[in-house]
Coordinates of C-alpha atoms in Angstrom, one line a residue:
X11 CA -13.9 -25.6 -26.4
X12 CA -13.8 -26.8 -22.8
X13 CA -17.7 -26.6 -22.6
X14 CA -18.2 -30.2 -23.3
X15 CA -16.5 -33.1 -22.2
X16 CA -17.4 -36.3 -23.7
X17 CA -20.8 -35.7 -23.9
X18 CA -20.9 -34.2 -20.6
X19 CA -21.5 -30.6 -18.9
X20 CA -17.9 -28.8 -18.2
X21 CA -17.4 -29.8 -14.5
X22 CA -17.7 -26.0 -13.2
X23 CA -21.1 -25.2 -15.0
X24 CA -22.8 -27.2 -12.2
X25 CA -20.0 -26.2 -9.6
X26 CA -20.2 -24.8 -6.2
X27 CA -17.0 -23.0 -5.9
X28 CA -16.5 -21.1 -2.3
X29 CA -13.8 -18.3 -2.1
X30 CA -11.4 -18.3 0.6
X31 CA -9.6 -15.1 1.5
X32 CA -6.9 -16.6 3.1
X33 CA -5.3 -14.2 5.8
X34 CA -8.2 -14.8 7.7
X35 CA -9.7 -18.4 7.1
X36 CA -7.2 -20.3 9.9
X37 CA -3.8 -19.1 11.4
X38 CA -1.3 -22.4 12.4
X39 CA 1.4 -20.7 13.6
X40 CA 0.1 -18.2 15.7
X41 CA 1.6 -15.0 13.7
X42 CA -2.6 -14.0 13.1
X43 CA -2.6 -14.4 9.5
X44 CA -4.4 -17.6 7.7
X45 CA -1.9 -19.8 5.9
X46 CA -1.7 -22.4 3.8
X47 CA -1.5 -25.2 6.5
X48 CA -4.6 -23.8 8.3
X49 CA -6.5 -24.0 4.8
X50 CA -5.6 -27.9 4.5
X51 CA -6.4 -28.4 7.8
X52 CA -10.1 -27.8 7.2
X53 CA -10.6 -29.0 3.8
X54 CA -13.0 -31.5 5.7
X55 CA -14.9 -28.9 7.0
X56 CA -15.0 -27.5 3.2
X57 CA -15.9 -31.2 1.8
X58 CA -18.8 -31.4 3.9
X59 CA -20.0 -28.3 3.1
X60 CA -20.3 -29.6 -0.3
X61 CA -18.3 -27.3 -2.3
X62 CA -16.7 -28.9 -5.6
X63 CA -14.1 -26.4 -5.8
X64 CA -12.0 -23.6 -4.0
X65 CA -11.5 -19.9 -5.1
X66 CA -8.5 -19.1 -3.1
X67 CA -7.5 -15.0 -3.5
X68 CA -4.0 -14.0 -3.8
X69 CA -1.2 -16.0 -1.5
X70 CA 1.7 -14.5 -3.9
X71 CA 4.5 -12.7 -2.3
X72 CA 2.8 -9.0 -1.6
X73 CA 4.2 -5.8 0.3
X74 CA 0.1 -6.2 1.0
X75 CA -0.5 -2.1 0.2
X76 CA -3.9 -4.2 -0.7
X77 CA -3.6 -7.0 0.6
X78 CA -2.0 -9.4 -1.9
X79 CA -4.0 -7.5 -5.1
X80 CA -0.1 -6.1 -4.9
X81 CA 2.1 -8.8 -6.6
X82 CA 5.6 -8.3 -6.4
X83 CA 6.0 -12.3 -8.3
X84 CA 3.6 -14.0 -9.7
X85 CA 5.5 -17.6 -9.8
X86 CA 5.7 -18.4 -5.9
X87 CA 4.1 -18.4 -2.5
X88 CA 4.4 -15.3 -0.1
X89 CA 6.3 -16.9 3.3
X90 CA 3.8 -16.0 5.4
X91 CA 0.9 -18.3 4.0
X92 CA 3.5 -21.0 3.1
X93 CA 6.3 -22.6 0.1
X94 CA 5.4 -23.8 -2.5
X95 CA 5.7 -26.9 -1.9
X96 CA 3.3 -26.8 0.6
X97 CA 0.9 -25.6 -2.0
X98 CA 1.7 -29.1 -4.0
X99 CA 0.5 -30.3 -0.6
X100 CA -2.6 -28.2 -0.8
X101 CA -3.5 -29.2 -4.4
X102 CA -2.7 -33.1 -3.8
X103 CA -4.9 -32.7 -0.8
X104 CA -7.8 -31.4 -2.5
X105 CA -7.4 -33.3 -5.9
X106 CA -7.1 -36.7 -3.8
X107 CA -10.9 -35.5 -2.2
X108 CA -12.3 -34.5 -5.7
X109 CA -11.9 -30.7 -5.2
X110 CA -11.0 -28.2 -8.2
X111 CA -8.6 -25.5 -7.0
X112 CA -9.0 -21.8 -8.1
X113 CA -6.6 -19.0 -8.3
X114 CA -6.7 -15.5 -8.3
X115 CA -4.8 -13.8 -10.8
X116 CA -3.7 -10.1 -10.5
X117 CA -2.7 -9.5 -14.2
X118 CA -3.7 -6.3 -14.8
X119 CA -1.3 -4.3 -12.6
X120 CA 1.9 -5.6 -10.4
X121 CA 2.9 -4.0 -7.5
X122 CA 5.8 -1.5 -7.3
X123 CA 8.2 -3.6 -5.5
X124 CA 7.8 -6.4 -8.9
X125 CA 11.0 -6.5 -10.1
X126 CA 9.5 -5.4 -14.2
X127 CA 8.4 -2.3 -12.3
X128 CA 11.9 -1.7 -10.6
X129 CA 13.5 -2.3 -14.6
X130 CA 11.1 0.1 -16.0
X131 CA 11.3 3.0 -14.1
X132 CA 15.4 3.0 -14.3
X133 CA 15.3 4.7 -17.7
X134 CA 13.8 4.9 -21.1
X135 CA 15.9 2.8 -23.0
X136 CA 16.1 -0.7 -21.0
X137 CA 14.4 -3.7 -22.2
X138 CA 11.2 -3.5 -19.7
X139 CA 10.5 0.5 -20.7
X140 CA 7.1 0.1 -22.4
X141 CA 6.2 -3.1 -20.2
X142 CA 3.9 -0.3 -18.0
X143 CA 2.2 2.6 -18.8
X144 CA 4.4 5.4 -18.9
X145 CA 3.3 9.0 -20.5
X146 CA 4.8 12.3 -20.7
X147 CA 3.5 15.1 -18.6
X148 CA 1.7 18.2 -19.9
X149 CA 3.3 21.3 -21.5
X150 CA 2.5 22.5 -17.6
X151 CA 3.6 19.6 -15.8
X152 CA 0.1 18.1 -15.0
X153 CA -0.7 14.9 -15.4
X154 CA -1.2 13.4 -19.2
X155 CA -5.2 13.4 -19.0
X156 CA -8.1 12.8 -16.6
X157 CA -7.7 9.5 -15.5
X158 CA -9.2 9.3 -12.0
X159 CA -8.2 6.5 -9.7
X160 CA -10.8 3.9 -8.0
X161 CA -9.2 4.8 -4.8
X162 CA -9.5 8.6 -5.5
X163 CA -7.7 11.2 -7.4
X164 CA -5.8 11.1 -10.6
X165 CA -4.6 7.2 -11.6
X166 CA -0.9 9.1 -12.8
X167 CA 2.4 9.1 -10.8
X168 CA 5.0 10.9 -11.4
X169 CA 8.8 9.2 -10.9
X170 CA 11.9 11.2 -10.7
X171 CA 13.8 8.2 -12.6
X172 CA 12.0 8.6 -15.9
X173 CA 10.7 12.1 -15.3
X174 CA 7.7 10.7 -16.7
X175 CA 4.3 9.5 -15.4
X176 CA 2.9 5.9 -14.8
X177 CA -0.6 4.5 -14.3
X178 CA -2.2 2.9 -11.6
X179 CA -5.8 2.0 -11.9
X180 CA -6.0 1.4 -8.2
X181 CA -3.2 2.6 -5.6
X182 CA 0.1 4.0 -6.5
X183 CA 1.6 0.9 -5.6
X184 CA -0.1 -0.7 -8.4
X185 CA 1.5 0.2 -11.5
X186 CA -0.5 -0.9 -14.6
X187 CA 1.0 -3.5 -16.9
X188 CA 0.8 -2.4 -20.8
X189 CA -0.8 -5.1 -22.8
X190 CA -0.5 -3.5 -26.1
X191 CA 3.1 -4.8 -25.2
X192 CA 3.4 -8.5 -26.8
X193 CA 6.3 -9.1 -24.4
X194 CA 4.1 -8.5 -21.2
X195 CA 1.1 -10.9 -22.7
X196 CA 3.6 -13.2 -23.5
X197 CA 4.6 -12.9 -20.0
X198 CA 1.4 -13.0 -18.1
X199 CA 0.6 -16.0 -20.3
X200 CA 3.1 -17.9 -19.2
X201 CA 2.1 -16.9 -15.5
X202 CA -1.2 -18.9 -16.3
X203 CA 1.0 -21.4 -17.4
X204 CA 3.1 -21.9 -14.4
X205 CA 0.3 -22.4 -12.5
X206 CA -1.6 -24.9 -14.4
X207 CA 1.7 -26.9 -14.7
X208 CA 1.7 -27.5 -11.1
X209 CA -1.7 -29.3 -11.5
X210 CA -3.9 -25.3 -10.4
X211 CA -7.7 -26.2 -12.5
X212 CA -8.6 -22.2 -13.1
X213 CA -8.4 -18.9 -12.6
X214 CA -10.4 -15.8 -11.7
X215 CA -8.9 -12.9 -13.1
X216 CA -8.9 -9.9 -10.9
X217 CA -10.6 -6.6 -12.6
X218 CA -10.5 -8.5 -16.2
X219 CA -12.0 -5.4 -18.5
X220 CA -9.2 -3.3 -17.2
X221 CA -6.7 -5.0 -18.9
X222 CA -6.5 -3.1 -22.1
X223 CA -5.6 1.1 -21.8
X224 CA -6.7 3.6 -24.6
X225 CA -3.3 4.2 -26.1
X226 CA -4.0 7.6 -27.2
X227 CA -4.8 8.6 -23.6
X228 CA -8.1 9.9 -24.5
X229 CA -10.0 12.0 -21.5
X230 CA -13.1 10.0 -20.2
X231 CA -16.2 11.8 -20.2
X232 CA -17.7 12.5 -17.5
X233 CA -20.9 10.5 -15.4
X234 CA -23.9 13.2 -15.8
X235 CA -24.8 14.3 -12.3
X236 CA -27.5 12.2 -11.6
X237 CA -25.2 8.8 -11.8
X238 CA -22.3 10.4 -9.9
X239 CA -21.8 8.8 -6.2
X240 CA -19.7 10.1 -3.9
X241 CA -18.0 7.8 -0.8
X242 CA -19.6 5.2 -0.3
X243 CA -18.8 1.9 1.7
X244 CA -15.9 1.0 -0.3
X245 CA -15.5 3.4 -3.1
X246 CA -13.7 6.8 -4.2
X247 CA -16.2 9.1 -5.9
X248 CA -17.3 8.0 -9.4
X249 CA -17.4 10.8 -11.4
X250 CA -16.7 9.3 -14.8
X251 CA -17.5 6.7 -18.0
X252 CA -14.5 4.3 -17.5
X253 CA -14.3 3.6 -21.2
X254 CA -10.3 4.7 -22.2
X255 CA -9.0 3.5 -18.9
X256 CA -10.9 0.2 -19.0
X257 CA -13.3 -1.4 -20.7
X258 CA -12.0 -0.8 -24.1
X259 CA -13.5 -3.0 -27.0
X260 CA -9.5 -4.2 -27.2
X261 CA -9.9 -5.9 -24.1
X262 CA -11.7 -8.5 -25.7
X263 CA -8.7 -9.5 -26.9
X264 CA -6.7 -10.2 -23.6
X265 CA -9.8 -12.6 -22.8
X266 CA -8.9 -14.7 -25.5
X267 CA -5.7 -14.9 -25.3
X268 CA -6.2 -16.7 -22.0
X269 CA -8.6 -19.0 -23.3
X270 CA -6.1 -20.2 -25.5
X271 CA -4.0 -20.8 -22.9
X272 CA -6.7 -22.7 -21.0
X273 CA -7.7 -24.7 -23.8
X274 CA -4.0 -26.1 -23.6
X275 CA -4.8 -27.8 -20.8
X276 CA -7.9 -29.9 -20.6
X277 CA -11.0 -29.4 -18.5
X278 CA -9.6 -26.0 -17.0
X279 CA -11.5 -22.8 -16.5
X280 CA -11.3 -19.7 -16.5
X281 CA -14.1 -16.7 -15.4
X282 CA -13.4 -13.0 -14.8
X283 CA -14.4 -10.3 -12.8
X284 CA -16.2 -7.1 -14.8
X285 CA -17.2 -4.1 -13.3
X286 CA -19.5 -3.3 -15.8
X287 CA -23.5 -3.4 -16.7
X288 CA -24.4 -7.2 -16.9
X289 CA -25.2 -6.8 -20.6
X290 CA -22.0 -6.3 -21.1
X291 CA -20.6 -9.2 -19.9
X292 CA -21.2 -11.3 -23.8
X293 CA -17.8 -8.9 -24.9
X294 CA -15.5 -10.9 -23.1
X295 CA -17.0 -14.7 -22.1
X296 CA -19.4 -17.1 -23.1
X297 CA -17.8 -18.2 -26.6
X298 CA -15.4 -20.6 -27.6
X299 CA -12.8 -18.2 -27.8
X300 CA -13.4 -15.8 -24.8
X301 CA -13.2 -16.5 -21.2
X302 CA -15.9 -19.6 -20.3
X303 CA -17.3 -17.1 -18.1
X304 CA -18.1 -14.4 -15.5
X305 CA -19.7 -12.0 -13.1
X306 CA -20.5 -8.6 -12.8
X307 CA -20.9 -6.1 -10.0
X308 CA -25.3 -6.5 -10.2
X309 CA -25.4 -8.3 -6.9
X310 CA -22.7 -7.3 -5.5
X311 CA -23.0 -3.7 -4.9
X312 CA -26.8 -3.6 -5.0
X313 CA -28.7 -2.2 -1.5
X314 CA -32.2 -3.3 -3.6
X315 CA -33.7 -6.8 -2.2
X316 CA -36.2 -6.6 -4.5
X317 CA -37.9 -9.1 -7.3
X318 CA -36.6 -6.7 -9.8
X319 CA -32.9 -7.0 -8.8
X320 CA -32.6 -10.7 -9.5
X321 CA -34.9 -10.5 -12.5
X322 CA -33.1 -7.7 -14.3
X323 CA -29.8 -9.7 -13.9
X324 CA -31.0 -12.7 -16.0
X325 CA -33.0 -10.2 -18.6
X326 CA -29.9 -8.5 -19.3
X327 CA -27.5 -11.1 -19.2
X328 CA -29.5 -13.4 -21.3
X329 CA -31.0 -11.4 -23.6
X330 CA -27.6 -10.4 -25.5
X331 CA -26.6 -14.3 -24.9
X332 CA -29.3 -16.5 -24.4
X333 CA -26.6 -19.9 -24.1
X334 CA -24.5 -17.7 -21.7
X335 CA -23.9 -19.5 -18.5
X336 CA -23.2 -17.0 -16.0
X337 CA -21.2 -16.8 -12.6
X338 CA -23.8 -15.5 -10.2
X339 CA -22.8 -14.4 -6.1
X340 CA -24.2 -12.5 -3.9
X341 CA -21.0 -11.5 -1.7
X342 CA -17.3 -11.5 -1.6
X343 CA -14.1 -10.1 0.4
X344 CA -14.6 -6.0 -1.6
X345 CA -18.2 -6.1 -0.5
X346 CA -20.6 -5.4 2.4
X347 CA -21.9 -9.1 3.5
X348 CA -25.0 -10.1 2.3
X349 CA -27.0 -10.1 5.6
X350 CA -25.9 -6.4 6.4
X351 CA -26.3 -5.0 2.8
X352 CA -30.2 -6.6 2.6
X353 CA -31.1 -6.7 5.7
X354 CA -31.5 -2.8 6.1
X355 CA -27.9 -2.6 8.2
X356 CA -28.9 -5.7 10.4
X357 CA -29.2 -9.0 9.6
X358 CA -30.8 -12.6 10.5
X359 CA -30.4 -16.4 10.3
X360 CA -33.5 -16.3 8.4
X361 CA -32.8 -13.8 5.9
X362 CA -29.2 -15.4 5.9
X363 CA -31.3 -18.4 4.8
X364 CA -33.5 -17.0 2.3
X365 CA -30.2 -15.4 0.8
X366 CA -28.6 -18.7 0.6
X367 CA -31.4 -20.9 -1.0
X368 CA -31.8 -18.2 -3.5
X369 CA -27.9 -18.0 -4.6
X370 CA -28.9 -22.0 -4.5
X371 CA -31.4 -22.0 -6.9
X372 CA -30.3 -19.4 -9.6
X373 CA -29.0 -20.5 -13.2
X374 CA -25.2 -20.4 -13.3
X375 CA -21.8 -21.5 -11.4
X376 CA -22.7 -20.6 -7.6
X377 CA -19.9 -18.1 -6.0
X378 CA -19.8 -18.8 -2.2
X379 CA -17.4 -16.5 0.1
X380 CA -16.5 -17.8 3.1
X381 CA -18.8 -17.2 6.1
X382 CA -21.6 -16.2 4.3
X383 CA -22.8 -20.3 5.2
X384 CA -22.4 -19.0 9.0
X385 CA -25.0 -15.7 7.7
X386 CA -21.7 -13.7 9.2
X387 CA -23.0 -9.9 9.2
X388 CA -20.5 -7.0 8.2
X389 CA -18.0 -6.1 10.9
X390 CA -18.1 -2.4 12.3
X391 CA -14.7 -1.8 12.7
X392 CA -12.4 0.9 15.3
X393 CA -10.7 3.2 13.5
X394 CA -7.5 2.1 14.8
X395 CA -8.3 -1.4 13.2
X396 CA -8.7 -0.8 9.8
X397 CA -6.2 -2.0 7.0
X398 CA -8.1 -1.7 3.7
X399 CA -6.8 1.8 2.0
X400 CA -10.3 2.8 1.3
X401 CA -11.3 2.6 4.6
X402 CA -7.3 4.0 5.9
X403 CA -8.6 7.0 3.4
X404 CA -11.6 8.0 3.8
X405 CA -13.0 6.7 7.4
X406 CA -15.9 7.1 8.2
X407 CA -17.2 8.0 4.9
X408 CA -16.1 5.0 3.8
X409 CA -15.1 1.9 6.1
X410 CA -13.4 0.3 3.3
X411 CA -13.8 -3.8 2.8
X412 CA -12.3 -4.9 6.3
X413 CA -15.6 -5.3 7.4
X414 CA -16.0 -8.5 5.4
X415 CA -12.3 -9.8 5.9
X416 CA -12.8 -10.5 9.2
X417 CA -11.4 -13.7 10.7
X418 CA -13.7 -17.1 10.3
X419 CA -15.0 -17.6 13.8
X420 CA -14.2 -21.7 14.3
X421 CA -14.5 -22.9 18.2
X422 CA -16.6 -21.7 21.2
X423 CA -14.8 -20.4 24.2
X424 CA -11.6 -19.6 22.3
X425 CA -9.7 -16.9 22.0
X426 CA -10.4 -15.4 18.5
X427 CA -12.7 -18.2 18.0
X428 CA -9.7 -20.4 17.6
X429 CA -8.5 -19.0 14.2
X430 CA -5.4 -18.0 15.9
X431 CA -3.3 -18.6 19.0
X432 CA -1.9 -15.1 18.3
X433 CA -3.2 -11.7 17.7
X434 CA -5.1 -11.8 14.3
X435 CA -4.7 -9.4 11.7
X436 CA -8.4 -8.0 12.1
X437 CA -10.5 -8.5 15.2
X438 CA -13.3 -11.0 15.9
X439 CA -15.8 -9.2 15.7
X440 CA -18.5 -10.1 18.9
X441 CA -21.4 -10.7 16.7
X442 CA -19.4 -13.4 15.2
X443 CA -18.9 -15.3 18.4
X444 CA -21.8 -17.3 18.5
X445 CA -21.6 -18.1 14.9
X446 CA -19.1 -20.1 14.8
X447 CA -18.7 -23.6 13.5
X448 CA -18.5 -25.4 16.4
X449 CA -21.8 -23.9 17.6
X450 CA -23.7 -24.3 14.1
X451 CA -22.1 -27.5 14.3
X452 CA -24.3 -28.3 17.9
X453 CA -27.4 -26.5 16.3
X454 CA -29.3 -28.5 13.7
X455 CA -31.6 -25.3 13.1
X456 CA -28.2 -23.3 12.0
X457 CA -27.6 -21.4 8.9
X458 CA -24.8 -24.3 8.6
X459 CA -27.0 -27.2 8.5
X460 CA -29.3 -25.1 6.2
X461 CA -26.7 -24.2 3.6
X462 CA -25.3 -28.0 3.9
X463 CA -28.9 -29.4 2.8
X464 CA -29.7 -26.6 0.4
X465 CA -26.3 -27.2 -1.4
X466 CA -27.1 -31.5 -1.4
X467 CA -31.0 -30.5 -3.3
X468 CA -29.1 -28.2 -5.9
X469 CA -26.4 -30.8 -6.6
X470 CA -29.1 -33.6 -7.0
X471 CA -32.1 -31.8 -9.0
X472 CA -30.7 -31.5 -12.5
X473 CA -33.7 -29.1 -12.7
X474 CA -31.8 -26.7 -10.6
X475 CA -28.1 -27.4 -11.4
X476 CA -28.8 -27.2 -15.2
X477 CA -31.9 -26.1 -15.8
X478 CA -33.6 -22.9 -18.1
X479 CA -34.8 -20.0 -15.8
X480 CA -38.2 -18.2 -16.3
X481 CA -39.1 -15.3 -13.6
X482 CA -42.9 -14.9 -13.1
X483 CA -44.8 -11.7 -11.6
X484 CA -46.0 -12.1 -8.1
X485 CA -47.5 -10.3 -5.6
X486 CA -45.3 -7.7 -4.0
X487 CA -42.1 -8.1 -2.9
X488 CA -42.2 -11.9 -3.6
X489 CA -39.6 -13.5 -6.3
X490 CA -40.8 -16.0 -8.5
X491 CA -38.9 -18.0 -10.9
X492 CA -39.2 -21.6 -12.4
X493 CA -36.2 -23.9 -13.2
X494 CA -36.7 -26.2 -16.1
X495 CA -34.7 -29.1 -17.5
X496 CA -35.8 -32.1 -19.3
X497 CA -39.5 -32.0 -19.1
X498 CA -38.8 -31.4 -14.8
X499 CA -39.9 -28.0 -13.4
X500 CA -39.0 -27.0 -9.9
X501 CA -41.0 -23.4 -9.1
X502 CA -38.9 -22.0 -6.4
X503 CA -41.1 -18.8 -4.2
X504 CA -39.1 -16.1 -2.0
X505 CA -40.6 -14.1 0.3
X506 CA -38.2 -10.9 0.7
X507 CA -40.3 -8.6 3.0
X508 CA -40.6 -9.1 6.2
X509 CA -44.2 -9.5 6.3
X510 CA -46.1 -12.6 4.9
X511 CA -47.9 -13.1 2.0
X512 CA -50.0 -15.5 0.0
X513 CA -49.2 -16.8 -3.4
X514 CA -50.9 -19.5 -5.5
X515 CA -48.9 -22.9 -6.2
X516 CA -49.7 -26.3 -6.7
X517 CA -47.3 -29.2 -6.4
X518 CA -45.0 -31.0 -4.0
X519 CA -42.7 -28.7 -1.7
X520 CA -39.3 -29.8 -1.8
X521 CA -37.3 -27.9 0.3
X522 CA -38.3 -25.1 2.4
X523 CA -38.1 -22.3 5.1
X524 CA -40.3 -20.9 7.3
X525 CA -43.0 -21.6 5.0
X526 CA -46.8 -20.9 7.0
X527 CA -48.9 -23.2 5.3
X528 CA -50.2 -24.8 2.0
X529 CA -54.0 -25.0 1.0
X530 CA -56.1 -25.1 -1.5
X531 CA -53.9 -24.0 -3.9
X532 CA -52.5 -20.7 -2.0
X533 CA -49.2 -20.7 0.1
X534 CA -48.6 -18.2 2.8
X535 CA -45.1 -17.5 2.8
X536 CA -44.0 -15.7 5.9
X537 CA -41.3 -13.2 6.4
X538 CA -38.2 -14.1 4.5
X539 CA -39.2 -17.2 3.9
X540 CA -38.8 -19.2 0.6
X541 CA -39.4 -22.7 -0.8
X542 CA -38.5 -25.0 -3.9
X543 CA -41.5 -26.8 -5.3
X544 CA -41.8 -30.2 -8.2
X545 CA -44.4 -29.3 -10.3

């Protein structure tokens, strides 16, 4: 078990780990998509954020139908982010600094163009026929049950090759690997392994309780009308229980197979992304033999800034694993940004603060996606700029996720805010401008500096990198919650309304923002404000 190192915490249990989508963090030569040699170029910028380790998202060769989640090889580096020895660079670069490096890995489906999909689909006989999911049709031709797709309509193809259907959980380009296969777990195993032999310390595995099909093919029943949605921000309609095309109590089973592989190699991690109910979440990490850990959806998709939100999280979670050290974030590149999504469609440095101390001082490995440190609102995107195939779908139902792919805004009174000499892949958006780095940089009141100083308190309070986590009722609309470790207690108050309130507390204040006053026992918090307290 990787849990425990000589007496010691795993590393990433206390780890602030900040996601890079990489297309758009820096462009070098000037073709508008990030690259590898941007990324090393501002691993300074990253070290003095105060990040212990990088989640960087896809950079393997892609026909990018989504954007790298399309792999057509999992065992190199696409051309335009770099070679692969250039990613040797990158990891010697951030190992020499003290930084942990995190890959995305895309096991659950390849892309079209992946040379086992190009084998399969010749014929029924060749060695790589049953390495994806393949079905006959109906007596009537349809397709072999009611699969729906998370991009919309049925997740079966038909190909003229094998006069047969395939699945694809996503886009059509995205076939779906068969892991009842022991050749294809063999093979994505060794994917892990090729990774972590060139020095790679974890991974976070892409859609991770979709790896394991029903193989009967049973229907999924259907949502009942009241917890149907239709389009939404990102999102197909959801009309069904997932629970023969995912999240299949064989799944389990994938998860530990990777831990085995990550226990070959010392002090590696692995976490997974589940789109499921947080209570859930026990069936596939948290024990010796599952993934270490994890996150779900909760925060993610969630439009409620409310006490409850945060609360129910840690009561679900915890309550079907009380030792279970969760992953928690707020945002990342498939969601609305945090500001926008709790902010009522607007947003604010100091709501983009109060968002930031709180992923700060919650119990589990913090997820930080790039820009959310500059409190970077969502993008509203032309038409004639979108990419994602969500929003290329079903605008303007649904913008799709380019809204929070958007290039990192970097230097004043550049072109594209110097993240490329070129035409970038997405726009700049104008709300971006004057949040850049360079002018956060100037600004010692900036959501920058903030998130710099709130990240230094977590990493030196043991109370609130390690410590137990207790929510308390308040008055309205104010989240309570005391940290706990080793006879130290931090109390840490958040205001989330926009109007101010009065709570009693005693003790020292720590760490604050736009707190009113303290007296005589009461503190008046005002709008989206929040403050850590010793008690």
């Amino acid at each position: 078990m990787n849990d425990v190192t000589g007496g010691q915490q795993a590393w990433w249990k206390g780890a602030i780990v900040y996601q890079i989508y990489p297309r758009s963090f820096c462009d070098t030569n000037g073709d508008g998509i990030g690259d590898l040699a941007g990324l090393r170029s501002k691993l300074d910028y990253v070290e003095k954020l105060g990040a212990d380790a990088l989640w960087l998202s896809p950079v393997y060769p892609s026909p990018d139908r989504d954007y790298g989640y399309d792999v057509s090889d999992y065992c190199d580096i696409d051309p335009k982010f770099g070679t692969l020895a250039e990613f040797g660079m990158l990891v010697k670069d951030l190992h020499g600094r003290g930084l942990k490096l995190i890959l995305d890995q895309v096991l659950s489906h390849t892309s079209d163009q992946h040379p086992w999909f190009q084998e399969s689909l010749l014929s029924r006989d060749n060695a790589k026929k049953d390495w994806y999911v393949w079905a006959e049709a109906k007596e009537d031709g349809t397709v072999p049950n009611n699969w729906l797709s998370a991009f919309g309509g049925a997740a079966w193809s038909w190909h003229p090759l094998r006069r047969q259907y395939y699945f694809h959980k996503f886009l059509r380009q995205q076939p779906k690997l068969n892991f009842h296969n022991k050749d294809v777990v063999k093979a994505v195993m060794d994917v892990l392994r090729f990774w972590l032999e060139r020095g790679v310390d974890g991974f976070r595995l892409d859609v991770a309780n979709s790896f394991v099909h029903d193989e009967k093919l049973t229907d999924n029943p259907p949502l009942p009308m009241e917890e149907r949605t239709f389009l939404d921000w990102a999102h197909a309609p959801r009309l069904q229980r997932h629970i023969h095309d995912a999240n299949t109590l064989e799944n389990e089973r994938s998860m530990r197979e990777v831990r085995r592989v990550m226990d070959e190699y010392e002090g590696s991690w692995a976490f997974g992304e589940f789109s499921e109910e947080p209570k859930r979440l026990p069936l596939y990490a948290g024990e010796p033999d599952k993934l270490h850990t994890g996150y779900t959806f909760h925060f993610l998709e969630s439009w409620s800034f409310e006490p409850a939100t945060f609360r129910a999280y840690y009561e679900d979670v915890l309550a079907a694993v009380p030792d279970l050290w969760p992953c928690v974030t707020f945002s990342n590149h498939d969601v609305i940004r945090t500001v926008t999504r709790w902010g009522g469609g607007a947003g604010d440095d100091e709501l983009a603060k109060l968002c930031l101390l709180i992923l700060l001082t919650l119990r589990g490995t913090v997820l930080m996606y790039q820009g959310e440190e500059l409190g970077l609102p969502e993008a509203d995107l032309a038409r004639e700029d979108i990419k994602d195939p969500v929003g290329d779908l079903y605008f303007p139902f649904a913008k799709g996720r380019d809204g929070c792919r958007t290039p990192m805004p970097w230097e004043e009174g550049k072109p594209h805010a110097g993240f490329t000499s070129g035409k970038p892949w997405l726009p700049m958006p104008e709300s971006h401008l004057t949040r850049s780095v360079e002018a956060q940089e100037k600004d010692l009141t900036s959501v920058l500096h903030f998130t710099r100083a709130a990240i230094a308190l977590r990493k030196s309070d043991a109370a609130l990198t390690w410590g137990a986590i207790r929510f308390e009722e308040g008055p309205d609309g104010v989240l309570i919650y005391e940290r706990a470790y080793e006879g130290e207690k931090r109390r840490c108050l958040f205001n989330l309304t926009r109007e101010a309130r009065r709570v009693p507390a005693q003790g020292e204040v720590l760490f604050q923002t736009g707190v009113g006053s303290l007296s005589e026992g009461m503190l008046e918090l005002g709008a989206h404000a929040g403050v850590v307290m010793k008690v």
